[in-house]
Amino acid sequence: MLQGKIHVAVLLEDLVIGDIYLKHIDPTKHCCEFWIHMINDAYKGKGYGTQAIQLILVYAFTNLKMNMVYANTFIDNDRSTRALKKAGFTEIGRWDGF
């Protein structure tokens, strides 16, 4: 099984509109972390990020056999929080460490 990280581009037709990383892939614990970044505000709030999250989760659970996928976002990033909740994530904690 792959270890480390996997980088995937989020495409709208032939245009790259974002990036997704699966990182800290742990094949023994069957868990990983994911991170998404939509490149331009013009593509935010239109559902592309939510759809990309849902697709990468299918890949992580089906192809990589993950049992748990973690995500994090900044506390004040409401768009990201909404997209994660739409994709099925549950908040398990907050860290105000900076």
PDB file of C-alpha atoms in Angstrom:
ATOM      1  CA  MET A   1       0.000   0.000   0.000  1.00  0.00           C
ATOM      2  CA  LEU A   2       1.085   3.560  -0.655  1.00  0.00           C
ATOM      3  CA  GLN A   3       2.560   5.566   2.183  1.00  0.00           C
ATOM      4  CA  GLY A   4       3.181   9.277   2.474  1.00  0.00           C
ATOM      5  CA  LYS A   5       0.840  11.428   0.445  1.00  0.00           C
ATOM      6  CA  ILE A   6      -1.212  11.506  -2.710  1.00  0.00           C
ATOM      7  CA  HIS A   7      -1.853  14.739  -4.611  1.00  0.00           C
ATOM      8  CA  VAL A   8      -4.903  15.072  -6.873  1.00  0.00           C
ATOM      9  CA  ALA A   9      -5.927  18.080  -8.963  1.00  0.00           C
ATOM     10  CA  VAL A  10      -9.545  19.245  -8.872  1.00  0.00           C
ATOM     11  CA  LEU A  11     -10.571  19.835 -12.474  1.00  0.00           C
ATOM     12  CA  LEU A  12     -13.447  21.687 -14.097  1.00  0.00           C
ATOM     13  CA  GLU A  13     -13.249  20.337 -17.628  1.00  0.00           C
ATOM     14  CA  ASP A  14      -9.548  20.999 -18.459  1.00  0.00           C
ATOM     15  CA  LEU A  15      -9.025  23.767 -15.892  1.00  0.00           C
ATOM     16  CA  VAL A  16      -7.343  23.071 -12.526  1.00  0.00           C
ATOM     17  CA  ILE A  17      -9.518  24.758  -9.881  1.00  0.00           C
ATOM     18  CA  GLY A  18      -8.124  23.128  -6.752  1.00  0.00           C
ATOM     19  CA  ASP A  19      -5.856  20.604  -5.086  1.00  0.00           C
ATOM     20  CA  ILE A  20      -6.535  17.724  -2.721  1.00  0.00           C
ATOM     21  CA  TYR A  21      -3.908  15.879  -0.721  1.00  0.00           C
ATOM     22  CA  LEU A  22      -4.292  12.626   1.158  1.00  0.00           C
ATOM     23  CA  LYS A  23      -1.422  12.721   3.635  1.00  0.00           C
ATOM     24  CA  HIS A  24      -0.096  10.898   6.669  1.00  0.00           C
ATOM     25  CA  ILE A  25      -1.390   7.693   5.101  1.00  0.00           C
ATOM     26  CA  ASP A  26      -0.991   4.954   7.688  1.00  0.00           C
ATOM     27  CA  PRO A  27      -1.575   1.536   6.109  1.00  0.00           C
ATOM     28  CA  THR A  28      -1.347  -0.281   9.451  1.00  0.00           C
ATOM     29  CA  LYS A  29      -3.952   1.873  11.227  1.00  0.00           C
ATOM     30  CA  HIS A  30      -5.942   2.361   8.004  1.00  0.00           C
ATOM     31  CA  CYS A  31      -6.239   6.104   8.475  1.00  0.00           C
ATOM     32  CA  CYS A  32      -5.086   9.264   6.771  1.00  0.00           C
ATOM     33  CA  GLU A  33      -5.618  12.992   6.716  1.00  0.00           C
ATOM     34  CA  PHE A  34      -6.867  15.042   3.833  1.00  0.00           C
ATOM     35  CA  TRP A  35      -6.534  18.675   2.830  1.00  0.00           C
ATOM     36  CA  ILE A  36      -8.279  20.620   0.063  1.00  0.00           C
ATOM     37  CA  HIS A  37      -7.562  24.015  -1.426  1.00  0.00           C
ATOM     38  CA  MET A  38      -9.747  25.667  -4.051  1.00  0.00           C
ATOM     39  CA  ILE A  39      -7.457  27.957  -6.019  1.00  0.00           C
ATOM     40  CA  ASN A  40      -9.723  30.880  -6.840  1.00  0.00           C
ATOM     41  CA  ASP A  41     -12.737  32.486  -5.152  1.00  0.00           C
ATOM     42  CA  ALA A  42     -14.608  32.223  -8.461  1.00  0.00           C
ATOM     43  CA  TYR A  43     -14.917  28.454  -7.896  1.00  0.00           C
ATOM     44  CA  LYS A  44     -15.786  28.558  -4.203  1.00  0.00           C
ATOM     45  CA  GLY A  45     -19.352  28.200  -2.949  1.00  0.00           C
ATOM     46  CA  LYS A  46     -20.513  26.377  -6.082  1.00  0.00           C
ATOM     47  CA  GLY A  47     -20.291  22.806  -4.790  1.00  0.00           C
ATOM     48  CA  TYR A  48     -17.077  21.853  -6.582  1.00  0.00           C
ATOM     49  CA  GLY A  49     -15.150  21.460  -3.338  1.00  0.00           C
ATOM     50  CA  THR A  50     -17.887  19.347  -1.748  1.00  0.00           C
ATOM     51  CA  GLN A  51     -18.018  17.095  -4.803  1.00  0.00           C
ATOM     52  CA  ALA A  52     -14.224  16.759  -4.840  1.00  0.00           C
ATOM     53  CA  ILE A  53     -14.229  15.852  -1.130  1.00  0.00           C
ATOM     54  CA  GLN A  54     -16.872  13.187  -1.699  1.00  0.00           C
ATOM     55  CA  LEU A  55     -14.888  11.673  -4.584  1.00  0.00           C
ATOM     56  CA  ILE A  56     -11.576  11.595  -2.695  1.00  0.00           C
ATOM     57  CA  LEU A  57     -13.330   9.929   0.251  1.00  0.00           C
ATOM     58  CA  VAL A  58     -14.664   7.188  -2.023  1.00  0.00           C
ATOM     59  CA  TYR A  59     -11.113   6.685  -3.280  1.00  0.00           C
ATOM     60  CA  ALA A  60      -9.649   6.638   0.244  1.00  0.00           C
ATOM     61  CA  PHE A  61     -12.176   4.170   1.637  1.00  0.00           C
ATOM     62  CA  THR A  62     -12.501   1.951  -1.447  1.00  0.00           C
ATOM     63  CA  ASN A  63      -9.072   1.930  -3.071  1.00  0.00           C
ATOM     64  CA  LEU A  64      -6.808   2.616  -0.095  1.00  0.00           C
ATOM     65  CA  LYS A  65      -8.969   0.642   2.379  1.00  0.00           C
ATOM     66  CA  MET A  66      -8.971   3.458   4.951  1.00  0.00           C
ATOM     67  CA  ASN A  67     -11.250   3.135   7.976  1.00  0.00           C
ATOM     68  CA  MET A  68     -10.856   6.755   9.069  1.00  0.00           C
ATOM     69  CA  VAL A  69     -10.090   9.977   7.222  1.00  0.00           C
ATOM     70  CA  TYR A  70      -9.314  13.129   9.185  1.00  0.00           C
ATOM     71  CA  ALA A  71      -9.629  16.703   7.988  1.00  0.00           C
ATOM     72  CA  ASN A  72      -8.942  20.049   9.529  1.00  0.00           C
ATOM     73  CA  THR A  73      -9.764  23.625   8.697  1.00  0.00           C
ATOM     74  CA  PHE A  74      -9.366  27.048  10.186  1.00  0.00           C
ATOM     75  CA  ILE A  75     -12.048  27.888  12.762  1.00  0.00           C
ATOM     76  CA  ASP A  76     -13.274  30.903  10.791  1.00  0.00           C
ATOM     77  CA  ASN A  77     -13.384  29.105   7.409  1.00  0.00           C
ATOM     78  CA  ASP A  78     -17.147  28.660   7.177  1.00  0.00           C
ATOM     79  CA  ARG A  79     -17.112  27.451   3.551  1.00  0.00           C
ATOM     80  CA  SER A  80     -14.699  24.665   4.345  1.00  0.00           C
ATOM     81  CA  THR A  81     -16.615  23.693   7.482  1.00  0.00           C
ATOM     82  CA  ARG A  82     -19.887  23.497   5.520  1.00  0.00           C
ATOM     83  CA  ALA A  83     -18.273  21.441   2.726  1.00  0.00           C
ATOM     84  CA  LEU A  84     -16.791  18.999   5.254  1.00  0.00           C
ATOM     85  CA  LYS A  85     -20.147  18.601   7.025  1.00  0.00           C
ATOM     86  CA  LYS A  86     -21.951  18.054   3.689  1.00  0.00           C
ATOM     87  CA  ALA A  87     -19.409  15.336   2.895  1.00  0.00           C
ATOM     88  CA  GLY A  88     -20.190  13.576   6.187  1.00  0.00           C
ATOM     89  CA  PHE A  89     -17.454  14.813   8.512  1.00  0.00           C
ATOM     90  CA  THR A  90     -18.161  15.319  12.209  1.00  0.00           C
ATOM     91  CA  GLU A  91     -16.313  17.832  14.334  1.00  0.00           C
ATOM     92  CA  ILE A  92     -14.319  16.095  17.050  1.00  0.00           C
ATOM     93  CA  GLY A  93     -12.386  19.024  18.452  1.00  0.00           C
ATOM     94  CA  ARG A  94     -10.970  22.486  18.112  1.00  0.00           C
ATOM     95  CA  TRP A  95      -7.464  23.740  18.556  1.00  0.00           C
ATOM     96  CA  ASP A  96      -6.672  27.398  18.995  1.00  0.00           C
ATOM     97  CA  GLY A  97      -2.924  26.867  19.126  1.00  0.00           C
ATOM     98  CA  PHE A  98      -1.466  29.754  17.168  1.00  0.00           C
TER      99      PHE A  98
END
